Coordinates of C-alpha atoms and ligand atoms in Angstrom, one line a residue:
M5 CA 67.4 140.9 6.8
R6 CA 65.2 138.2 5.5
S7 CA 64.8 135.5 7.6
L8 CA 62.5 133.0 5.4
I9 CA 62.1 129.4 5.8
F10 CA 60.5 126.7 3.4
T11 CA 60.9 123.5 2.5
L12 CA 61.4 122.2 -0.5
L13 CA 58.8 119.9 -2.3
F14 CA 59.1 118.4 -5.1
S15 CA 56.7 116.5 -7.2
L16 CA 57.3 112.9 -7.8
A17 CA 56.1 112.5 -10.9
V18 CA 58.1 115.2 -12.1
C19 CA 61.4 114.2 -11.0
G20 CA 60.7 110.4 -10.5
C21 CA 62.8 110.5 -6.9
Q22 CA 61.8 110.7 -3.6
A23 CA 60.0 114.0 -2.0
D24 CA 63.2 116.4 -0.7
R25 CA 61.2 117.7 2.7
T26 CA 64.2 119.5 4.2
T27 CA 63.4 122.3 5.6
Y28 CA 65.7 125.5 4.5
Y29 CA 66.5 128.7 6.0
V30 CA 67.0 131.6 3.8
Q31 CA 69.9 133.9 4.6
S32 CA 70.4 133.0 8.2
V33 CA 69.4 130.5 10.9
T34 CA 70.1 131.0 14.8
F35 CA 71.2 128.3 16.2
P36 CA 68.4 126.8 19.2
E37 CA 69.9 127.1 22.8
G38 CA 72.0 123.7 23.6
V39 CA 72.1 122.0 20.8
T40 CA 75.5 120.1 19.5
L41 CA 77.6 120.2 17.3
E42 CA 76.4 118.0 15.1
E43 CA 72.8 120.0 15.2
K44 CA 74.2 123.4 14.4
I45 CA 76.3 122.0 11.2
D46 CA 73.4 120.2 9.6
L47 CA 71.2 123.6 10.7
A48 CA 74.1 125.9 9.1
A49 CA 74.2 123.1 5.9
R50 CA 70.1 124.5 5.4
V51 CA 70.8 127.9 5.2
V52 CA 70.6 128.9 1.4
P53 CA 70.6 132.5 -0.6
T54 CA 68.2 134.8 -1.2
P55 CA 66.3 134.7 -4.7
E56 CA 68.7 137.4 -5.3
Q57 CA 71.8 136.6 -4.2
L58 CA 71.1 133.7 -5.8
S59 CA 71.0 135.7 -9.3
W60 CA 74.2 138.0 -8.1
Q61 CA 76.5 134.7 -7.6
Q62 CA 75.3 133.2 -11.1
M63 CA 76.8 136.5 -13.0
E64 CA 80.1 135.1 -11.6
L65 CA 81.9 138.3 -13.8
T66 CA 80.7 142.5 -12.6
A67 CA 82.6 145.8 -13.6
F68 CA 83.2 148.4 -11.2
L69 CA 83.9 151.8 -11.6
H70 CA 85.8 154.1 -10.5
F71 CA 85.4 157.7 -12.3
G72 CA 85.2 160.8 -10.2
M73 CA 86.8 164.2 -9.3
N74 CA 89.7 162.1 -8.8
T75 CA 90.4 160.9 -12.3
F76 CA 90.7 165.2 -13.2
T77 CA 93.0 165.0 -10.1
G78 CA 94.9 161.8 -10.4
N79 CA 94.2 161.3 -6.7
E80 CA 92.4 158.1 -5.1
W81 CA 91.6 159.6 -2.4
G82 CA 90.2 163.0 -2.9
N83 CA 90.1 165.3 0.2
G84 CA 86.5 167.1 -0.6
K85 CA 88.2 170.3 -1.3
D86 CA 89.1 170.2 -5.5
A87 CA 86.8 172.3 -7.0
P88 CA 84.1 171.5 -8.9
E89 CA 85.1 172.4 -12.6
C90 CA 88.3 169.9 -12.0
F91 CA 85.1 167.5 -13.2
A92 CA 85.6 167.9 -17.1
P93 CA 85.5 164.8 -19.8
T94 CA 86.0 165.7 -22.8
D95 CA 84.5 163.0 -24.4
L96 CA 81.9 160.7 -22.0
D97 CA 80.2 158.0 -24.0
C98 CA 78.7 155.2 -21.3
E99 CA 78.0 153.1 -24.1
Q100 CA 81.4 152.9 -24.5
W101 CA 81.9 151.5 -21.1
V102 CA 79.0 149.7 -21.2
R103 CA 80.0 147.7 -25.1
A104 CA 83.0 147.2 -23.5
L105 CA 82.1 145.5 -20.5
R106 CA 79.2 142.9 -22.1
D107 CA 82.5 142.0 -24.8
G108 CA 84.4 141.3 -21.9
G109 CA 81.8 139.5 -20.1
F110 CA 80.8 141.5 -17.9
K111 CA 77.3 141.1 -16.6
M112 CA 76.5 144.3 -14.4
A113 CA 78.4 147.8 -13.9
I114 CA 79.0 149.1 -10.6
L115 CA 79.5 152.9 -11.0
T116 CA 81.4 155.4 -8.1
A117 CA 77.9 157.7 -7.8
K118 CA 80.2 159.1 -5.0
H119 CA 83.5 158.3 -3.4
H120 CA 85.3 159.5 -0.4
D121 CA 85.3 162.9 -1.4
G122 CA 81.6 163.4 -1.1
F123 CA 81.7 164.5 -5.2
C124 CA 78.5 163.4 -6.7
L125 CA 77.6 162.0 -10.5
W126 CA 74.1 162.9 -10.5
P127 CA 73.0 166.3 -10.2
T128 CA 71.9 166.1 -7.0
A129 CA 69.9 168.4 -4.6
T130 CA 71.6 167.3 -0.9
T131 CA 74.7 169.1 -1.4
D132 CA 76.4 171.8 -4.1
Y133 CA 79.7 169.2 -5.1
S134 CA 78.2 167.9 -7.9
V135 CA 78.5 167.0 -11.8
K136 CA 76.0 170.2 -11.5
Q137 CA 78.4 172.5 -10.4
S138 CA 81.2 171.8 -12.8
P139 CA 81.6 172.8 -16.8
W140 CA 80.3 169.4 -18.3
K141 CA 77.3 169.6 -19.6
N142 CA 76.7 173.3 -18.2
G143 CA 76.3 171.6 -15.5
Q144 CA 73.6 170.1 -17.1
G145 CA 74.8 166.3 -17.4
D146 CA 74.4 163.1 -15.4
V147 CA 76.8 160.1 -15.2
V148 CA 74.6 157.8 -13.1
R149 CA 72.3 158.7 -15.7
E150 CA 73.9 158.2 -19.2
L151 CA 75.3 154.5 -17.7
R152 CA 72.0 153.4 -16.2
D153 CA 70.7 154.2 -19.8
A154 CA 73.9 152.2 -21.3
C155 CA 73.0 149.3 -19.4
E156 CA 69.8 149.2 -20.4
K157 CA 70.4 149.2 -24.0
Y158 CA 73.1 146.3 -23.9
G159 CA 71.4 143.9 -20.9
L160 CA 73.3 145.0 -18.2
K161 CA 73.0 145.2 -14.7
F162 CA 73.3 148.2 -12.8
G163 CA 74.9 148.7 -9.1
V164 CA 76.0 152.0 -7.2
Y165 CA 78.7 152.7 -5.2
L166 CA 77.6 155.1 -2.6
S167 CA 80.9 156.4 0.3
P168 CA 79.6 156.6 3.7
W169 CA 82.7 158.3 4.7
D170 CA 82.2 162.1 2.9
R171 CA 85.2 164.8 3.0
N172 CA 83.3 167.0 1.7
A173 CA 79.7 166.9 3.7
P174 CA 80.7 169.7 6.0
C175 CA 77.6 168.2 9.1
Y176 CA 79.7 164.8 8.2
G177 CA 80.7 163.9 12.0
D178 CA 77.3 165.1 13.1
S179 CA 75.5 162.2 13.1
P180 CA 71.9 162.5 12.7
A181 CA 72.3 165.1 10.6
Y182 CA 74.9 163.2 7.9
N183 CA 72.1 160.0 8.3
Q184 CA 69.7 162.6 7.2
L185 CA 72.2 163.7 4.1
F186 CA 73.1 160.0 3.2
A187 CA 69.8 158.3 2.9
A188 CA 68.5 161.1 0.7
Q189 CA 71.5 160.6 -1.1
L190 CA 70.2 157.2 -1.2
T191 CA 66.8 157.8 -2.1
E192 CA 67.8 159.3 -5.2
L193 CA 70.2 157.0 -6.9
L194 CA 67.4 154.5 -5.8
T195 CA 64.1 156.4 -7.3
Q196 CA 65.0 157.9 -10.0
Y197 CA 67.1 155.7 -12.2
G198 CA 65.2 152.5 -12.4
E199 CA 66.1 149.1 -11.0
I200 CA 69.5 148.9 -8.9
H201 CA 70.8 145.4 -8.7
E202 CA 73.2 146.0 -6.4
V203 CA 74.3 149.1 -3.6
W204 CA 77.8 148.9 -2.7
F205 CA 79.0 150.7 0.3
D206 CA 82.6 150.6 1.3
G207 CA 83.9 150.3 4.8
A208 CA 86.7 153.2 4.1
N209 CA 87.3 155.6 6.7
G210 CA 90.8 157.3 7.0
E211 CA 89.6 160.0 9.2
G212 CA 92.8 158.8 11.6
P213 CA 92.0 159.5 16.5
N214 CA 91.6 163.1 16.2
G215 CA 89.3 163.0 12.9
R216 CA 85.1 163.5 12.5
K217 CA 83.1 160.7 13.6
Q218 CA 80.2 159.7 11.9
V219 CA 77.5 156.9 13.6
Y220 CA 75.6 155.7 10.9
D221 CA 72.5 154.8 11.1
W222 CA 72.0 151.4 9.3
D223 CA 68.7 150.6 10.2
L224 CA 67.0 153.9 8.3
F225 CA 69.9 153.1 5.0
L226 CA 68.7 149.0 4.5
S227 CA 65.0 150.3 4.8
T228 CA 65.3 152.8 2.5
I229 CA 66.7 150.2 0.8
Q230 CA 64.4 147.5 1.8
K231 CA 61.9 150.6 0.7
F232 CA 62.7 151.3 -2.9
Q233 CA 64.5 148.5 -4.3
P234 CA 63.6 145.5 -2.3
K235 CA 65.7 143.9 -5.1
A236 CA 68.9 144.8 -4.4
V237 CA 71.9 143.2 -3.1
T238 CA 74.0 145.7 -0.7
A239 CA 77.5 144.5 -0.4
I240 CA 80.3 145.2 2.2
M241 CA 78.5 147.2 4.8
G242 CA 75.2 145.7 3.4
D243 CA 74.6 142.2 4.5
D244 CA 73.6 140.6 1.3
V245 CA 77.7 140.6 0.1
R246 CA 80.6 140.2 1.6
W247 CA 84.1 141.8 1.2
V248 CA 86.5 139.0 0.5
G249 CA 89.1 140.6 2.6
N250 CA 92.1 141.7 -0.1
E251 CA 92.2 143.7 -2.8
S252 CA 94.5 141.6 -4.8
G253 CA 92.1 139.4 -6.4
W254 CA 92.4 136.3 -4.4
G255 CA 89.4 134.4 -2.8
R256 CA 90.0 131.7 0.0
K257 CA 91.1 128.0 -0.6
T258 CA 88.4 127.3 1.7
E259 CA 85.3 129.9 0.8
W260 CA 82.5 129.4 3.3
S261 CA 79.3 131.3 2.2
V262 CA 77.6 131.0 5.2
T263 CA 79.3 132.0 8.0
P264 CA 79.1 133.4 11.5
L265 CA 80.7 136.9 10.5
V266 CA 78.2 139.3 11.4
P267 CA 77.5 141.9 8.9
G268 CA 78.8 145.6 9.4
S269 CA 75.7 146.6 9.4
L270 CA 73.4 144.8 12.1
P271 CA 73.5 145.8 15.6
E272 CA 76.4 144.9 17.4
S273 CA 78.1 143.6 14.6
D274 CA 81.7 144.4 15.8
A275 CA 81.4 143.2 19.4
K276 CA 80.1 140.0 18.1
N277 CA 82.7 139.1 15.8
A278 CA 85.4 140.0 18.4
A279 CA 83.7 137.6 20.9
L280 CA 84.1 134.9 17.9
G281 CA 88.1 136.6 17.2
I282 CA 86.6 136.7 13.7
C283 CA 86.8 139.9 11.0
Q284 CA 86.2 140.1 7.6
T285 CA 90.0 139.5 6.6
S286 CA 90.2 136.3 8.7
Q287 CA 91.1 133.3 7.1
D288 CA 89.0 131.1 8.6
L289 CA 85.2 131.8 8.5
G290 CA 83.5 128.6 8.7
S291 CA 84.8 126.4 10.1
R292 CA 83.2 123.5 12.8
A293 CA 85.3 124.5 15.7
L294 CA 83.5 128.1 14.5
L295 CA 79.9 127.1 14.5
E296 CA 80.8 125.4 18.2
K297 CA 81.3 129.1 19.3
A298 CA 79.2 130.4 16.8
Q299 CA 74.9 131.7 17.3
T300 CA 74.2 132.7 13.9
V301 CA 74.7 131.7 10.8
Y302 CA 74.2 133.9 7.5
W303 CA 74.5 133.4 3.9
Y304 CA 76.8 136.1 3.1
P305 CA 79.2 135.0 0.2
S306 CA 82.1 136.5 -0.9
E307 CA 83.0 139.6 -3.9
V308 CA 86.6 139.8 -4.7
D309 CA 87.2 143.2 -5.6
V310 CA 90.2 144.4 -7.8
S311 CA 91.7 146.7 -10.2
I312 CA 92.7 145.8 -13.5
R313 CA 95.2 149.3 -13.3
P314 CA 97.3 149.3 -9.8
G315 CA 95.0 152.4 -8.8
W316 CA 91.3 151.8 -8.9
F317 CA 91.1 155.2 -10.2
Y318 CA 92.4 156.2 -14.1
H319 CA 96.4 157.9 -13.9
P320 CA 97.1 158.2 -17.0
E321 CA 100.8 156.7 -16.4
E322 CA 99.5 153.8 -15.2
D323 CA 98.4 152.9 -18.4
A324 CA 101.6 150.4 -19.4
K325 CA 100.5 148.7 -15.8
V326 CA 97.2 147.0 -17.0
R327 CA 97.1 143.8 -15.7
S328 CA 97.7 140.8 -18.6
L329 CA 95.7 137.7 -19.5
E330 CA 97.7 135.6 -17.5
N331 CA 97.5 137.2 -14.0
L332 CA 93.4 138.2 -14.9
V333 CA 93.1 134.2 -15.9
D334 CA 94.9 133.8 -12.5
I335 CA 92.2 135.8 -10.8
Y336 CA 89.7 134.2 -12.0
Y337 CA 90.1 131.0 -10.9
Q338 CA 91.0 132.7 -7.6
S339 CA 87.8 134.4 -7.9
V340 CA 85.4 133.2 -9.4
G341 CA 86.9 129.5 -9.0
R342 CA 86.8 130.0 -5.3
N343 CA 82.8 130.0 -4.7
S344 CA 82.8 133.9 -5.3
V345 CA 82.0 136.8 -7.3
L346 CA 84.8 138.4 -9.3
L347 CA 84.2 142.6 -9.4
L348 CA 87.2 143.8 -11.5
N349 CA 87.7 147.1 -11.8
I350 CA 88.2 149.0 -15.2
P351 CA 88.0 152.6 -14.6
P352 CA 87.7 155.2 -17.5
D353 CA 89.8 158.0 -18.3
R354 CA 89.7 161.7 -18.6
R355 CA 88.3 161.8 -22.0
G356 CA 85.2 159.4 -20.0
Q357 CA 85.7 156.7 -21.7
I358 CA 87.6 153.0 -21.2
A359 CA 91.1 153.0 -22.7
E360 CA 91.7 151.0 -25.7
V361 CA 94.4 148.9 -24.0
D362 CA 91.4 148.1 -20.9
V363 CA 88.9 147.5 -23.8
Q364 CA 91.3 145.3 -25.5
R365 CA 92.8 143.3 -22.4
I366 CA 89.3 142.4 -21.1
R367 CA 87.8 141.1 -24.3
E368 CA 90.8 139.2 -24.3
F369 CA 90.3 137.9 -21.7
N370 CA 86.5 136.7 -22.3
D371 CA 87.4 135.0 -25.6
Y372 CA 90.1 133.0 -23.2
L373 CA 87.7 131.5 -20.5
T374 CA 84.5 130.8 -23.6
R375 CA 87.2 128.6 -25.2
T376 CA 88.5 127.2 -22.1
F377 CA 85.2 126.5 -20.8
A378 CA 83.6 125.5 -24.6
E379 CA 83.9 121.3 -24.2
N380 CA 83.1 119.6 -21.3
H381 CA 85.9 116.2 -22.0
L382 CA 83.6 114.5 -19.3
L383 CA 81.4 112.0 -21.1
N384 CA 78.6 111.2 -18.3
S385 CA 78.8 114.0 -16.3
S386 CA 74.7 115.2 -17.1
K387 CA 73.9 111.9 -15.0
L388 CA 74.4 112.8 -11.6
P389 CA 73.2 110.7 -8.6
K390 CA 70.4 112.9 -7.1
T391 CA 72.2 113.5 -4.0
V392 CA 76.0 112.3 -3.0
Q393 CA 77.1 110.9 0.8
A394 CA 80.9 111.9 2.3
G395 CA 82.7 108.7 1.7
S396 CA 80.7 108.0 -2.4
E397 CA 82.9 107.8 -5.4
L398 CA 81.6 109.0 -8.8
V399 CA 83.8 107.5 -12.2
F400 CA 82.9 109.8 -15.0
D401 CA 84.2 108.7 -18.6
T402 CA 86.5 111.2 -20.8
D403 CA 87.0 111.5 -24.7
Q404 CA 90.7 110.9 -23.9
K405 CA 91.1 114.7 -25.2
L406 CA 93.9 117.0 -23.4
V407 CA 93.0 118.5 -20.1
N408 CA 93.6 120.4 -16.9
T409 CA 91.2 121.8 -15.8
F410 CA 88.0 120.9 -13.5
L411 CA 84.8 122.2 -12.6
I412 CA 82.7 121.1 -9.5
Q413 CA 79.7 123.0 -8.8
E414 CA 77.4 122.0 -5.7
D415 CA 73.3 123.6 -6.5
I416 CA 73.5 126.4 -3.2
I417 CA 69.6 126.6 -3.3
R418 CA 70.3 123.5 -1.1
G419 CA 72.8 124.9 0.8
Q420 CA 77.0 124.8 0.6
R421 CA 78.3 121.2 2.1
I422 CA 81.5 119.6 1.0
E423 CA 84.3 120.2 3.2
E424 CA 87.0 118.2 1.7
F425 CA 87.4 116.4 -1.8
Y426 CA 90.4 114.5 -4.1
I427 CA 90.1 114.2 -7.7
E428 CA 91.9 111.4 -10.1
A429 CA 92.6 110.3 -13.0
L430 CA 93.1 107.0 -15.1
V431 CA 96.0 107.1 -17.3
D432 CA 97.9 104.0 -18.4
G433 CA 95.6 101.9 -16.1
A434 CA 96.6 103.7 -12.9
W435 CA 95.0 106.0 -11.2
T436 CA 96.7 109.2 -9.9
R437 CA 95.6 112.0 -7.5
I438 CA 95.2 115.4 -9.9
G439 CA 94.0 118.0 -7.7
E440 CA 92.1 118.2 -4.0
G441 CA 90.0 120.8 -2.0
S442 CA 87.8 121.8 0.4
T443 CA 85.2 123.6 0.0
V444 CA 83.1 124.1 -3.3
G445 CA 80.0 126.1 -2.9
Y446 CA 79.0 128.0 -6.3
K447 CA 82.0 126.5 -8.1
R448 CA 85.1 125.9 -7.8
L449 CA 88.2 125.0 -10.6
I450 CA 91.3 123.3 -10.0
R451 CA 93.8 123.1 -12.1
F452 CA 96.5 120.3 -13.1
P453 CA 99.2 119.7 -15.7
S454 CA 97.5 118.7 -19.5
L455 CA 96.9 115.2 -19.5
T456 CA 94.9 112.9 -21.4
A457 CA 92.5 110.4 -19.3
D458 CA 90.5 107.6 -20.1
Q459 CA 88.4 108.1 -16.6
V460 CA 87.8 110.9 -14.0
R461 CA 87.0 110.0 -10.0
L462 CA 86.2 112.6 -7.6
T463 CA 85.8 111.3 -4.2
I464 CA 83.5 113.8 -1.7
V465 CA 85.9 112.7 1.7
A466 CA 83.9 115.3 3.9
S467 CA 80.4 117.0 4.1
R468 CA 77.5 118.7 6.2
G469 CA 75.1 116.1 5.5
P470 CA 74.0 115.2 1.4
V471 CA 75.7 117.1 -1.3
T472 CA 73.5 118.1 -4.1
L473 CA 75.9 118.3 -7.2
A474 CA 75.0 121.4 -10.0
S475 CA 77.0 120.0 -12.1
V476 CA 80.9 118.8 -12.5
G477 CA 83.4 119.6 -15.4
L478 CA 87.0 118.6 -17.4
Y479 CA 88.3 121.4 -19.6
F480 CA 91.4 122.7 -21.3
A481 CA 92.9 126.0 -20.8
P482 CA 94.9 126.7 -23.5
E483 CA 98.3 128.3 -23.5
K484 CA 97.7 132.3 -23.1
Ligands
FUL503 C1 88.0 151.2 -0.4 C2 88.5 152.4 -1.1 O1 88.9 153.6 -0.3 C3 88.8 152.4 -2.7 O2 89.3 154.1 -2.9 C4 87.9 152.1 -3.3 O3 86.6 152.1 -3.6 C5 87.8 150.4 -3.0 C6 87.2 149.5 -3.8 O4 87.5 150.1 -1.9 O5 88.4 150.7 0.1

């Protein structure tokens, strides 16, 4: 956890406005003893992302690639006992994966380097349960390397999913021994494959009440990342990126990136979260009522992970169940459009390629979004005031074309502040409300029935101090 404080000082000459001498808190702030609720709210409004969290958020669309032993056995959770010989892709082509992702608009690929079954997709020295023992390329193959190289070639970022729960490792449950093994696996991935942009630690564990109990050494794991890939964001059990709380593709309508939820990798997180009455799936992770009880708040933004198919792994019988374009677009509005990053899983098949139906669907998805956001129908949206106070109204002229989508973004390097807003359209001389929302954060999209307006009015009803808007826009999403 980085804890930095900085003050933004803008040159008067450059921006022609007053210097912003606000003190900001990078990634977290602990409230001093005895502060009032208003003071807590002010402090929370000045928590900002690290540069890596900001770049992560700006990607908007990221892709998951669940591939491994389960692809060949038909399981979703392997038991760690399937023979390495089962792993036998017939025509693996990571460049095909990455071209499909690039054409789908995705900016990063995250590979299941090791899922819960413990089978490693790289020739690790830490276990005999890996591609090295499989017939694929006579044990000379390395999926992590091939994908890394393909991402490099096509300009995508690269991340690894390394499951802490390991059903194959005999030492799982013998905490010190397994922690060393896991740190060694992490070290291999972080030192042998160039830059790693995201490390995904899944929280699942199905051991049950009588199962093996492993106490993870998160300090060791996070310090290993800090040592070898300090710019990587850590997700889910990590402290940079938060699991949205469901695997169905929706973010909360009220999605605070600044939250008292203590990341699972920090000491006593369970007890602290229990004392606040919150967990990753709670609906309220950032209200004023919650801040009143909190001691520390974190910039801990949400990631929406969901699969394009019913399963996380490829199963041929699900070829006809690939999500429709309409459904994917809804997911986009419910994730990216609700202050989250979308992590869409597109699982390669038994050949080791992404099936044509999935390739087609994500291309359609990208084409659709590109068409929707090609033209901003607000005429004066580039002239935004430096800051906007609660109670302010901003009125924009339009080009009087048909529209049905409103976009609003806060400049999150100055914190997340908007708590309530609404939008109205001037149609035939009368103002009608066309949408409203609570939080905005990095991005909020509001859909409304198609109309033609002379003007659009944005009212910020409530905020945590002055708001800096990054952009507003008015768009037309065509029929699918
Ligand atoms: C879950 C896992 O149990 C699933 O298999 C999948 O990897 C998903 C992304 O996370 O916790």
